[in-house]
Structures are given as C-alpha cells and as structure tokens.
PDB file of N, CA and C in Angstrom:
ATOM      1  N   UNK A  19       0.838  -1.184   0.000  1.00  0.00           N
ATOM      2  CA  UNK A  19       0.000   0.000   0.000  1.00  0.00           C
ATOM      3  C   UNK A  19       0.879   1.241   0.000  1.00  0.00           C
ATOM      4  N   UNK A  20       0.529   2.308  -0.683  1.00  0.00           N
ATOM      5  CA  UNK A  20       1.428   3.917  -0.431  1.00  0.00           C
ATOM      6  C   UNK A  20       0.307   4.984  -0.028  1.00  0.00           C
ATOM      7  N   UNK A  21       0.609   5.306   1.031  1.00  0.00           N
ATOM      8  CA  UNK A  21       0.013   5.790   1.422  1.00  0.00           C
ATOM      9  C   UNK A  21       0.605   7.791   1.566  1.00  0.00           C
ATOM     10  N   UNK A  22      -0.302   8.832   1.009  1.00  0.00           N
ATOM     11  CA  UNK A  22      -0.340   9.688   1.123  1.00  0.00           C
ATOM     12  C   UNK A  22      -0.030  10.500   2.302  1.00  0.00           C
ATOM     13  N   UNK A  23      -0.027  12.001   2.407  1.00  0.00           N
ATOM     14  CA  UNK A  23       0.306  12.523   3.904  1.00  0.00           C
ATOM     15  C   UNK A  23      -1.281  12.709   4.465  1.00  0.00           C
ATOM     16  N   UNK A  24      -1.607  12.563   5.657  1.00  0.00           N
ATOM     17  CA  UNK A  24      -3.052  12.669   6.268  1.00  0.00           C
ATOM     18  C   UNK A  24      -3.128  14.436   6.123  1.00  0.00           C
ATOM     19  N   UNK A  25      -4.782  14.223   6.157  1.00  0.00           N
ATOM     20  CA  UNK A  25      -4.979  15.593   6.428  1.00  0.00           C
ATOM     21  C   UNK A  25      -5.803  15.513   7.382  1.00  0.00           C
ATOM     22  N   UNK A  26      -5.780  16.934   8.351  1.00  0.00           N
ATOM     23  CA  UNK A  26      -6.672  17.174   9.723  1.00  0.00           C
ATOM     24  C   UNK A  26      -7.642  17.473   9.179  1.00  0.00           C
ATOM     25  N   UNK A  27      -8.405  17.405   9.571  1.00  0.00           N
ATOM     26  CA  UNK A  27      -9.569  18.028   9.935  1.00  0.00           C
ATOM     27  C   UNK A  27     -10.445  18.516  10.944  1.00  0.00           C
ATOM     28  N   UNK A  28      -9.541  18.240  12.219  1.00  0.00           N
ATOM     29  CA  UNK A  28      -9.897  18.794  13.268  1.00  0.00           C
ATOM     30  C   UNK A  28      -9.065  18.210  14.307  1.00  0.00           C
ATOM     31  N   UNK A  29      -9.056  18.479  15.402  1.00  0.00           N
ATOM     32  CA  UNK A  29      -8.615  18.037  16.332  1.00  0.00           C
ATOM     33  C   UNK A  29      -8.228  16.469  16.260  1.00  0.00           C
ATOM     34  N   UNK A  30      -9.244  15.801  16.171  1.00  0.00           N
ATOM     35  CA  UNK A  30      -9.203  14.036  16.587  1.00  0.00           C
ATOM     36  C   UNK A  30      -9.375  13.869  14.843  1.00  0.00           C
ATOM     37  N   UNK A  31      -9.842  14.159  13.966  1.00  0.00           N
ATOM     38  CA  UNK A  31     -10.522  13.721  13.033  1.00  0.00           C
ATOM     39  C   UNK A  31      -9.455  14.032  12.102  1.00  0.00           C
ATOM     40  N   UNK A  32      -9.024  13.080  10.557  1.00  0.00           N
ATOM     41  CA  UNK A  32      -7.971  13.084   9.558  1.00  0.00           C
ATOM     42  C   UNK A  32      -8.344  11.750   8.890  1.00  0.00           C
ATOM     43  N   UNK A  33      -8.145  12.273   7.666  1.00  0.00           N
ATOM     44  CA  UNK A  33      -8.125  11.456   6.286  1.00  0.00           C
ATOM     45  C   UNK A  33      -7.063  10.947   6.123  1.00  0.00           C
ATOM     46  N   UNK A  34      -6.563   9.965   5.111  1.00  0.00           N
ATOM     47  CA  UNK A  34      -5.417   9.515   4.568  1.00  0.00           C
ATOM     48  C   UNK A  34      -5.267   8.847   3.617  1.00  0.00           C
ATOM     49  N   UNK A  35      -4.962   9.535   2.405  1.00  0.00           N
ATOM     50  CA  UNK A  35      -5.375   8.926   0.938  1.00  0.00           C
ATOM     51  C   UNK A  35      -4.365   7.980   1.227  1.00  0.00           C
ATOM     52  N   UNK A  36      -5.220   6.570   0.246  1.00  0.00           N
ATOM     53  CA  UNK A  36      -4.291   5.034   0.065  1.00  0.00           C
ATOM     54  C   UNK A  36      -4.476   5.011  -1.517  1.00  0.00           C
ATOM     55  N   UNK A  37      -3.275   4.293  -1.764  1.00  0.00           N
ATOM     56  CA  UNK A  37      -3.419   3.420  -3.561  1.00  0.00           C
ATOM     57  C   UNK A  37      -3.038   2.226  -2.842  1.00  0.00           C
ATOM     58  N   UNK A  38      -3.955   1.051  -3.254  1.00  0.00           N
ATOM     59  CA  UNK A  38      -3.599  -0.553  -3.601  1.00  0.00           C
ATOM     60  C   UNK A  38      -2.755  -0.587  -4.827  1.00  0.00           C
ATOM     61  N   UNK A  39      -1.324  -1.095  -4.431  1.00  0.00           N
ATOM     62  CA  UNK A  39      -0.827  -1.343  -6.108  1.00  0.00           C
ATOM     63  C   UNK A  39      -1.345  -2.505  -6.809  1.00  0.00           C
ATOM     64  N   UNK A  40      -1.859  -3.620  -6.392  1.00  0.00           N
ATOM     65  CA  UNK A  40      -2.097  -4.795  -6.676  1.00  0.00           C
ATOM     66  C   UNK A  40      -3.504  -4.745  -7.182  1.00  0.00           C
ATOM     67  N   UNK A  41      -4.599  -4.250  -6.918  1.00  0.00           N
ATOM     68  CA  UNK A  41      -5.943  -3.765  -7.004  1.00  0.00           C
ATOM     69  C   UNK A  41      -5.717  -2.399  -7.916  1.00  0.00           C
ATOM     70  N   UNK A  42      -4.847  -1.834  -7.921  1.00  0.00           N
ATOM     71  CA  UNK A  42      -4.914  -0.535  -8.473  1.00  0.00           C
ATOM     72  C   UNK A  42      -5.958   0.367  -8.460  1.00  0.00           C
ATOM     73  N   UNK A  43      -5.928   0.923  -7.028  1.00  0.00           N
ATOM     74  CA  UNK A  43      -7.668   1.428  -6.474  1.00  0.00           C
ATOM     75  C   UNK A  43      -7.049   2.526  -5.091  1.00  0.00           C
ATOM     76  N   UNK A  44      -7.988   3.559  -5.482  1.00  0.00           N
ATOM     77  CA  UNK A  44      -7.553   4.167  -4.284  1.00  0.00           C
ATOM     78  C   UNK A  44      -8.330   4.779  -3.828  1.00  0.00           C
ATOM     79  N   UNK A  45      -8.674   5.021  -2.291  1.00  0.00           N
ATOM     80  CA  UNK A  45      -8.987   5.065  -1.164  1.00  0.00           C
ATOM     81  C   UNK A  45      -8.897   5.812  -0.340  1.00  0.00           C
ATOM     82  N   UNK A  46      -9.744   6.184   0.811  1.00  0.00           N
ATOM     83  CA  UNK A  46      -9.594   7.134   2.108  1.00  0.00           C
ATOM     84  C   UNK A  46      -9.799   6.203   3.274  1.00  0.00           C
ATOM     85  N   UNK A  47      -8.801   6.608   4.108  1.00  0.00           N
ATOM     86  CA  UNK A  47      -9.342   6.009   5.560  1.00  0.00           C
ATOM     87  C   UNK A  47      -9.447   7.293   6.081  1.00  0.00           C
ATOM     88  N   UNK A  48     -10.392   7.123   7.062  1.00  0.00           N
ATOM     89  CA  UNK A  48     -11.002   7.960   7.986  1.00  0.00           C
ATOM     90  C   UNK A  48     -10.825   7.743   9.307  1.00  0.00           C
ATOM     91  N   UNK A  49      -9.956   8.347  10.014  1.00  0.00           N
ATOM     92  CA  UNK A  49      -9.569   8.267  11.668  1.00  0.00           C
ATOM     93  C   UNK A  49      -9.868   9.147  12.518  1.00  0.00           C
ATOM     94  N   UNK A  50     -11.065   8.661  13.740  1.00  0.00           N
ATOM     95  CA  UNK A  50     -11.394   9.704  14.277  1.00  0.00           C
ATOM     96  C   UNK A  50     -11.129   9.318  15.731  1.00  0.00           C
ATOM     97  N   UNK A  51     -10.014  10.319  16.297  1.00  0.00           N
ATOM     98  CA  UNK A  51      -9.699   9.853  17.427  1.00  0.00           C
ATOM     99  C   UNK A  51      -8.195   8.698  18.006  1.00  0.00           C
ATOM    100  N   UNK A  52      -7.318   8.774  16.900  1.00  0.00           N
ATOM    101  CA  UNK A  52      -6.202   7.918  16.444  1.00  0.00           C
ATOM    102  C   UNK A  52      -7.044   6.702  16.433  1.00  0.00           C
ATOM    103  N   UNK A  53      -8.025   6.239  16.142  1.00  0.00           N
ATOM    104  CA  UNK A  53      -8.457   4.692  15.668  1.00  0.00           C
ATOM    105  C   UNK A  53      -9.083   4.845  14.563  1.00  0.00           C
ATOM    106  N   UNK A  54      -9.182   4.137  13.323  1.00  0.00           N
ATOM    107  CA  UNK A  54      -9.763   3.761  12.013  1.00  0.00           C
ATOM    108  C   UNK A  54     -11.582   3.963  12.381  1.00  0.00           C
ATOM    109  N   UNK A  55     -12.077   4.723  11.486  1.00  0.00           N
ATOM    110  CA  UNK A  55     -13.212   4.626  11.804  1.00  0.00           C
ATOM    111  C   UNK A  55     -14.086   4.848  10.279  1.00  0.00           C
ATOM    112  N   UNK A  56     -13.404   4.545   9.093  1.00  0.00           N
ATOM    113  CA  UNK A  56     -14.139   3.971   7.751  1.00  0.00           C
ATOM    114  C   UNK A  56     -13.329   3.942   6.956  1.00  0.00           C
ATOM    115  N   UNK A  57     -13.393   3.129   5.694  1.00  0.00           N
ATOM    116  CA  UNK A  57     -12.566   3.609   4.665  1.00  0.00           C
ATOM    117  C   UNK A  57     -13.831   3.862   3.017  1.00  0.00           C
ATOM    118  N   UNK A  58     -13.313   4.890   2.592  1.00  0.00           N
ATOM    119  CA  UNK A  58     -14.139   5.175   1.265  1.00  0.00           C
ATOM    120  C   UNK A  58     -13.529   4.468   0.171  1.00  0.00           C
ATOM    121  N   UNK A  59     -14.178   3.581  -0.119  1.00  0.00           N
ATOM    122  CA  UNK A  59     -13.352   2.996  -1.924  1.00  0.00           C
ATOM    123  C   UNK A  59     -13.253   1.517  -0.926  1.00  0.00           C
ATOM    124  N   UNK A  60     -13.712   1.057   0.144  1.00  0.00           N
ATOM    125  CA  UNK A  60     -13.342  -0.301   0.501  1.00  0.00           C
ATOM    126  C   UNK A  60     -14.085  -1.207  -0.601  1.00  0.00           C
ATOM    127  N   UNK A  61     -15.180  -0.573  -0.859  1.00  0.00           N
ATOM    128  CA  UNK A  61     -16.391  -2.105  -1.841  1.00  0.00           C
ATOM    129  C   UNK A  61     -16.334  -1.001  -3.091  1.00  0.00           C
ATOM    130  N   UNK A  62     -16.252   0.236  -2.965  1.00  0.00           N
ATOM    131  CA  UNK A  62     -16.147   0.855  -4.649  1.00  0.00           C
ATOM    132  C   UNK A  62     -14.528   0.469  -5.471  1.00  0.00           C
ATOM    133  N   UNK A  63     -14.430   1.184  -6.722  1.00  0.00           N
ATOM    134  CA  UNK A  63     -13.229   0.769  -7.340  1.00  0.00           C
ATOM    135  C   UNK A  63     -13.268   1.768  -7.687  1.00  0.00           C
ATOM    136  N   UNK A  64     -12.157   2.628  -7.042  1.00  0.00           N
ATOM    137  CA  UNK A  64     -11.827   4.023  -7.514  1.00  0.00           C
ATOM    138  C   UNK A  64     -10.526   4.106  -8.221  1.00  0.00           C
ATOM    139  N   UNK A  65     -10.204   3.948  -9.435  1.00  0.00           N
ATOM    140  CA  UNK A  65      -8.830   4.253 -10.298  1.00  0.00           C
ATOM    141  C   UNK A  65      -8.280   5.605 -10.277  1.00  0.00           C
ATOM    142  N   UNK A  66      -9.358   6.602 -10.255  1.00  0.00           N
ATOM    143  CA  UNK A  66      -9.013   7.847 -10.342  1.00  0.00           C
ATOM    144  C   UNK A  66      -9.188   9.015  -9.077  1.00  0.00           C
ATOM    145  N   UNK A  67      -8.390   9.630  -8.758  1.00  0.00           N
ATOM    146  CA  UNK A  67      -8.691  10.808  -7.836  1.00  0.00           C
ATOM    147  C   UNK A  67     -10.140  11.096  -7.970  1.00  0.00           C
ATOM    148  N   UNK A  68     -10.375  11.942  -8.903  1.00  0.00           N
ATOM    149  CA  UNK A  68     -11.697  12.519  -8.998  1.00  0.00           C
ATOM    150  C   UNK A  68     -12.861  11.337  -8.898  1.00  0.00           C
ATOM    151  N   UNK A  69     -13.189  10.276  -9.099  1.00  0.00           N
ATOM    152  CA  UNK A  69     -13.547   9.114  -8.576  1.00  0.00           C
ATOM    153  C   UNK A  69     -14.047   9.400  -7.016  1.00  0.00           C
ATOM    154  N   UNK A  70     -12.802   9.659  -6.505  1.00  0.00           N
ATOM    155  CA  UNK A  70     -12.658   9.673  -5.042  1.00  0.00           C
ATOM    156  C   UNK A  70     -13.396  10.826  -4.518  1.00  0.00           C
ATOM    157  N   UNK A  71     -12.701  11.563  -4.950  1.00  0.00           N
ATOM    158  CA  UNK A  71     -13.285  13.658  -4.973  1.00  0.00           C
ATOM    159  C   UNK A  71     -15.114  13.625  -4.974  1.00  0.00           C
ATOM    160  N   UNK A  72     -15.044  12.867  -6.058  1.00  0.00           N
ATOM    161  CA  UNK A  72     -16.847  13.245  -6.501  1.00  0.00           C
ATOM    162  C   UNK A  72     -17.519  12.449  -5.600  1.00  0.00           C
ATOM    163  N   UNK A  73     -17.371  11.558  -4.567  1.00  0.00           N
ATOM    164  CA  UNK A  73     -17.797  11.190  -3.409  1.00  0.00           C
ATOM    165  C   UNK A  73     -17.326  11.332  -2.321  1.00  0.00           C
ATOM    166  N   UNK A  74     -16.614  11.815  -1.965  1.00  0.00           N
ATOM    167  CA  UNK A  74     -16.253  12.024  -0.314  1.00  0.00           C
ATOM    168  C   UNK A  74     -16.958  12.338   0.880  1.00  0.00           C
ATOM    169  N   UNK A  75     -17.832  13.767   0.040  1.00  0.00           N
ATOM    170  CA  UNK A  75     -18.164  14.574   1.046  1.00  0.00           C
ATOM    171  C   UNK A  75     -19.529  14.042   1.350  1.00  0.00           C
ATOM    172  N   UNK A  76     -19.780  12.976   0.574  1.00  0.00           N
ATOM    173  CA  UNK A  76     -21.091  11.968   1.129  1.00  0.00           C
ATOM    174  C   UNK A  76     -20.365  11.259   2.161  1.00  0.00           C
ATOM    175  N   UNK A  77     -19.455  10.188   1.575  1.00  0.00           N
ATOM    176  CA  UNK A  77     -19.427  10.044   3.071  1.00  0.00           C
ATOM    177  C   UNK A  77     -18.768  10.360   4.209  1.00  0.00           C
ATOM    178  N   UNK A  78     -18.160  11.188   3.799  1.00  0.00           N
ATOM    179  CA  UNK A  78     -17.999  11.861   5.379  1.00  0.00           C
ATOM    180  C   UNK A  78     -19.191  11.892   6.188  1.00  0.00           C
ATOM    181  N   UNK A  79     -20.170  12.902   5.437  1.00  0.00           N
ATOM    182  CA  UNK A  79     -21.683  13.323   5.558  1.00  0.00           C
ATOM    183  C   UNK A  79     -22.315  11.708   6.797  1.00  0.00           C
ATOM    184  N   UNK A  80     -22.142  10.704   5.847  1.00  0.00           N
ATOM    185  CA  UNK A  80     -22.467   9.562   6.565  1.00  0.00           C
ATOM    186  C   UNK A  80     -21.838   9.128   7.648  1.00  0.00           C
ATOM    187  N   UNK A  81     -20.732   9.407   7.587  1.00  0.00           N
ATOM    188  CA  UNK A  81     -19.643   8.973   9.168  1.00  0.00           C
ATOM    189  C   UNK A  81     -19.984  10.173  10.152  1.00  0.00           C
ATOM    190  N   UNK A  82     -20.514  11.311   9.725  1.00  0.00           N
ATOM    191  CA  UNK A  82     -20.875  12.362  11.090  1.00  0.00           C
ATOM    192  C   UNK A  82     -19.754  13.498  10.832  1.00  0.00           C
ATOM    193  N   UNK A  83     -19.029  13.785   9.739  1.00  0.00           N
ATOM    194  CA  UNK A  83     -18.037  14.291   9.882  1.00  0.00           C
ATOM    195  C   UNK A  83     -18.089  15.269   8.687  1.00  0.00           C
ATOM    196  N   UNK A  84     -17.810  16.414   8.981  1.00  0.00           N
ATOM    197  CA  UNK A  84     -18.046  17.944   7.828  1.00  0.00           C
ATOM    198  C   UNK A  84     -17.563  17.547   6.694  1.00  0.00           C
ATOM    199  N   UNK A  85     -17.962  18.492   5.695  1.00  0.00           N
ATOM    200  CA  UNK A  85     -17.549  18.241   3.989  1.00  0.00           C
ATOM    201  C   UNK A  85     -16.127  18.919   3.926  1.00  0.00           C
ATOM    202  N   UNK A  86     -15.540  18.863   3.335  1.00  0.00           N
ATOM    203  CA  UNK A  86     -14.631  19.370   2.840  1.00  0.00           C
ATOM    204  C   UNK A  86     -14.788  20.854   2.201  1.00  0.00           C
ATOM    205  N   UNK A  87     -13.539  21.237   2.443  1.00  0.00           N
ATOM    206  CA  UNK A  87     -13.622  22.659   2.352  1.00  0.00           C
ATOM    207  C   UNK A  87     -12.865  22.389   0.731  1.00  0.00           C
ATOM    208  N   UNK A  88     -12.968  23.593  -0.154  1.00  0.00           N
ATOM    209  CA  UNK A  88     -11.867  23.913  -1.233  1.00  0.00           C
ATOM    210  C   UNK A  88     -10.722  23.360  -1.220  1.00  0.00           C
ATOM    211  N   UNK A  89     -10.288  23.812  -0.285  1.00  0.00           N
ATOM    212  CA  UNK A  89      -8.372  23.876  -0.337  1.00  0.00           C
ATOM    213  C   UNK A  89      -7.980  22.167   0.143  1.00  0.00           C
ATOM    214  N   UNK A  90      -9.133  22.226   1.299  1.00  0.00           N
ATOM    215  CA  UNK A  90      -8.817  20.363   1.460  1.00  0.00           C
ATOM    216  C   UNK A  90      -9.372  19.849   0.533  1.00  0.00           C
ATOM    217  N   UNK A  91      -9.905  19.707  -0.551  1.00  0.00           N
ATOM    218  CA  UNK A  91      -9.645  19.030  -1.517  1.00  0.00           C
ATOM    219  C   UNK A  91      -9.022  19.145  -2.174  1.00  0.00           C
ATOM    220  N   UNK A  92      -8.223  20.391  -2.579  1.00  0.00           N
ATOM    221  CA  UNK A  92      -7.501  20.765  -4.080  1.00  0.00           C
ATOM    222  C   UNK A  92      -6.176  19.515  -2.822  1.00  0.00           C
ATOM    223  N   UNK A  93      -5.824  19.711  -1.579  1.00  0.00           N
ATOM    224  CA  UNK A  93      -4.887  18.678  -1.001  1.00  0.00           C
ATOM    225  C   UNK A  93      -4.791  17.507  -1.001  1.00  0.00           C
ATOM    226  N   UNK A  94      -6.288  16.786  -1.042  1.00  0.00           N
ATOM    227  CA  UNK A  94      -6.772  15.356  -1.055  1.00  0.00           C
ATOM    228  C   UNK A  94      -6.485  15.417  -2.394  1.00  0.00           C
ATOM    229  N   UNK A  95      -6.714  15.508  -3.557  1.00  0.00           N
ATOM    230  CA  UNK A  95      -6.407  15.685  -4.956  1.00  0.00           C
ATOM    231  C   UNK A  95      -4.946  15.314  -4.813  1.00  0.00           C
ATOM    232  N   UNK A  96      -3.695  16.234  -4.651  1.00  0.00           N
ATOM    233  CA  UNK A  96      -2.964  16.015  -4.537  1.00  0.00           C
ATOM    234  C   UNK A  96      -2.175  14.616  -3.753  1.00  0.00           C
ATOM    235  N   UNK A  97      -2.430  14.343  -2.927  1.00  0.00           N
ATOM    236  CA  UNK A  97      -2.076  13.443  -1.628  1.00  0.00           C
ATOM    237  C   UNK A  97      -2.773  12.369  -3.035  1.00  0.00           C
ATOM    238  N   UNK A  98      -3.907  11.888  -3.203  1.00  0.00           N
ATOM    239  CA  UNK A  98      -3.598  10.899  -3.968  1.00  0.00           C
ATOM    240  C   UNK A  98      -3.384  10.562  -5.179  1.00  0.00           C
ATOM    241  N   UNK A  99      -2.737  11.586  -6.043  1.00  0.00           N
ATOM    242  CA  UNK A  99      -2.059  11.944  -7.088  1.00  0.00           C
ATOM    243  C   UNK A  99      -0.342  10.760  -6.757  1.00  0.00           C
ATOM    244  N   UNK A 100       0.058  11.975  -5.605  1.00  0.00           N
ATOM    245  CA  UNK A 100       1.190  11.081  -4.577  1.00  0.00           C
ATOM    246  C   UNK A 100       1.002   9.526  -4.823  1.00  0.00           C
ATOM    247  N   UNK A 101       0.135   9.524  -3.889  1.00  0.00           N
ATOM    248  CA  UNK A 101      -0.171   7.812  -3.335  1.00  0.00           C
ATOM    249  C   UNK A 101       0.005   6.859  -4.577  1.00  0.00           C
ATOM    250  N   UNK A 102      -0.657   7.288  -5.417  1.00  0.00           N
ATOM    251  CA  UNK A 102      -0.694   6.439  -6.777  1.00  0.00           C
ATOM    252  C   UNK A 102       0.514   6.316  -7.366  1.00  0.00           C
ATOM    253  N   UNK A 103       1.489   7.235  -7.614  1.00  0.00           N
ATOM    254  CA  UNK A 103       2.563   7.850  -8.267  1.00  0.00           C
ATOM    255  C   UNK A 103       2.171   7.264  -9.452  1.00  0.00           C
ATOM    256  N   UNK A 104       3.688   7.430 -10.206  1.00  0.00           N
ATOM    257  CA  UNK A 104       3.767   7.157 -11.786  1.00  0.00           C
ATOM    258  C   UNK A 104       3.949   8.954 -12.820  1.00  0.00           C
ATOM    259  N   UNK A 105       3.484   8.851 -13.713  1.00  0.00           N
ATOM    260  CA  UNK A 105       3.933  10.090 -14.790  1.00  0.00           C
ATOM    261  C   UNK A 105       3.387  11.608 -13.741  1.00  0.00           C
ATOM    262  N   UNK A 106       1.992  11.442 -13.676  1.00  0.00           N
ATOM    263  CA  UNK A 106       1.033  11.990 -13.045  1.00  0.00           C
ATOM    264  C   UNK A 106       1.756  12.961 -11.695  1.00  0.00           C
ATOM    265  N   UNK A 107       2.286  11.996 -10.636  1.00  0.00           N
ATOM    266  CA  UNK A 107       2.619  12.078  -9.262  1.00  0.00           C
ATOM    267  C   UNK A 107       4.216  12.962  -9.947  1.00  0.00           C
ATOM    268  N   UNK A 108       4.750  12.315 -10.886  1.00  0.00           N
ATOM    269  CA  UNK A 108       6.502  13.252 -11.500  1.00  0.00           C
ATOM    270  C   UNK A 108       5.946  14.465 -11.563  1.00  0.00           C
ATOM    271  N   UNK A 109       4.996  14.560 -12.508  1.00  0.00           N
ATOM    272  CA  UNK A 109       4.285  15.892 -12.972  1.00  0.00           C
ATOM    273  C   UNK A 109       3.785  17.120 -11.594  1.00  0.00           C
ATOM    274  N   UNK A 110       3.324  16.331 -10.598  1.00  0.00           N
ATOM    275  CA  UNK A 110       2.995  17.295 -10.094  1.00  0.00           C
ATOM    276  C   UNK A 110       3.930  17.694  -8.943  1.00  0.00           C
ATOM    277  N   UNK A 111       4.881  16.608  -8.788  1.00  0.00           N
ATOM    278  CA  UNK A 111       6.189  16.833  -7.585  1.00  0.00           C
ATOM    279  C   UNK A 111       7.464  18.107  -8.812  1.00  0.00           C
ATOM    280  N   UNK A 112       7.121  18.763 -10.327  1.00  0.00           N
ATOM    281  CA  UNK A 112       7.830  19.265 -10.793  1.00  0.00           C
ATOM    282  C   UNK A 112       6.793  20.634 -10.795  1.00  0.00           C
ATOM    283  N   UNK A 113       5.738  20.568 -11.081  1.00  0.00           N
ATOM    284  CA  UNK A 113       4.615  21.872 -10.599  1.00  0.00           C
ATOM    285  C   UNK A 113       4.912  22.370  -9.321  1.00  0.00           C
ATOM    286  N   UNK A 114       5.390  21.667  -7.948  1.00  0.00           N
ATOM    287  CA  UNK A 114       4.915  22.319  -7.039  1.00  0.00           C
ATOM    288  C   UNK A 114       6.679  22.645  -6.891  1.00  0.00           C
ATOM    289  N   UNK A 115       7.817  22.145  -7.351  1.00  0.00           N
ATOM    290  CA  UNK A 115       8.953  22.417  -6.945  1.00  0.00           C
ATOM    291  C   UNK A 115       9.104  23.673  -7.716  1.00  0.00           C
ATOM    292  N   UNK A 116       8.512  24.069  -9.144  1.00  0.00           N
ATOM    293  CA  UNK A 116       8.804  24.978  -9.816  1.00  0.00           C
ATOM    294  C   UNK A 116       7.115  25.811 -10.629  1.00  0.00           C
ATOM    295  N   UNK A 117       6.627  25.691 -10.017  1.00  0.00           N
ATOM    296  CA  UNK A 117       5.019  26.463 -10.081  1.00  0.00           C
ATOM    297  C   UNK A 117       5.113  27.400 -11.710  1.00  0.00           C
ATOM    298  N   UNK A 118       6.590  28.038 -11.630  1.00  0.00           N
ATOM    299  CA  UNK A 118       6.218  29.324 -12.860  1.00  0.00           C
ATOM    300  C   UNK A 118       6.648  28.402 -14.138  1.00  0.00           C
ATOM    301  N   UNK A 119       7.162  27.458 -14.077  1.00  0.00           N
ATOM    302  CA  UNK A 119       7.153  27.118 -15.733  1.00  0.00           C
ATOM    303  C   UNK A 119       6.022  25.743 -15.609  1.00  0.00           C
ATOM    304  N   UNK A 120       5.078  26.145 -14.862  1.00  0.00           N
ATOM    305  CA  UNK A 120       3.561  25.085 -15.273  1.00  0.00           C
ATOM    306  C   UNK A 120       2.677  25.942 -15.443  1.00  0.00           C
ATOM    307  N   UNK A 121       2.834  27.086 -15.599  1.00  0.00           N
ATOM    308  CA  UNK A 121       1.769  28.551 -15.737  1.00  0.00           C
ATOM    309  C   UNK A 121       1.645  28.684 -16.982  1.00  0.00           C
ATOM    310  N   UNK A 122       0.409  29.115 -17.383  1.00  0.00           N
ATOM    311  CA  UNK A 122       0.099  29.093 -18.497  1.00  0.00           C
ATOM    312  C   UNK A 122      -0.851  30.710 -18.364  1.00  0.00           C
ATOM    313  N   UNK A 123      -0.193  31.770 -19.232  1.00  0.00           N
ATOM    314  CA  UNK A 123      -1.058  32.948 -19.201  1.00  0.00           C
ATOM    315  C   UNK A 123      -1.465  33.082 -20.375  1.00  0.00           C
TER     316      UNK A 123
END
C-alpha cells in the first residue's frame, strides 16, 4: 500500500489517501480519534482521484463528519495523485517544486 500525507480536519478527526498497487484502487481512511473509523473505496473501485473527490463529502456526511472545504480538496487531490505515483505524481512533484514554468497565461 502507499500511502499519502493525512490531512486534519480537526482536532481528533484526519483522512489519509491510500493506492492498492495490486488492485490498483484508491482510497480514504477515515480516523477519528487515532483509531480507524471507515474507509471510502473499501467495496467501490476508484482508479481515479476525482472518482474519489466526486464522493467524499457523502461520506464523510455519513460517518458524522463535515464536507470538505476547497483547499482540502484541491490537497486530497494532490495526496492521492502522490499515493498512486507514476507520470502523473513526477508531474505534479515538478509543478509544485517549480510552479512558474507550469503557468500558463
């Protein structure tokens, strides 16, 4: 498994994008309180970030736990961009080291 950097979301509460390399599927666990308390993509088959993105904030919604804001997603986006690696994950570890020659005006 490669697992992404967690994000807070509050005090007790944090995400943590996963890729299965073997399944090639990726995933959120949800920890509230340092113990596991769901994972998103366990029975779905998510290949793609946005996959992931375009459902989350349901279930969070369902675990009791706020939607996501903007910026934590444009991060969750990222984080499992990471997790997955490959061309994608090069691409965006060379965007964020050098931002002005991925600009496009």
């Amino acid at each position: 498994m490669a697992y992404g950097n967690a994000i807070d979301l509050d005090e007790s509460t944090r995400i943590v994008p996963v890729f299965d390399p073997v399944l090639r599927t990726l995933s959120v666990q949800l920890w509230k309180g340092g113990e596991p308390a769901g994972i998103h993509g366990l029975v779905e088959h998510f290949t793609h970030p946005d996959d992931v993105l375009d459902t989350i904030d349901e279930f969070l919604e369902q675990s009791g736990v706020r939607a996501l804001t903007e910026h934590e997603i444009d991060v969750l986006a990222g984080e499992l961009i990471m997790a997955k690696g490959g061309p994608d994950a090069a691409l965006l570890m060379m965007a964020r080291q050098n931002p002005e020659s991925f600009l496009i005006y």
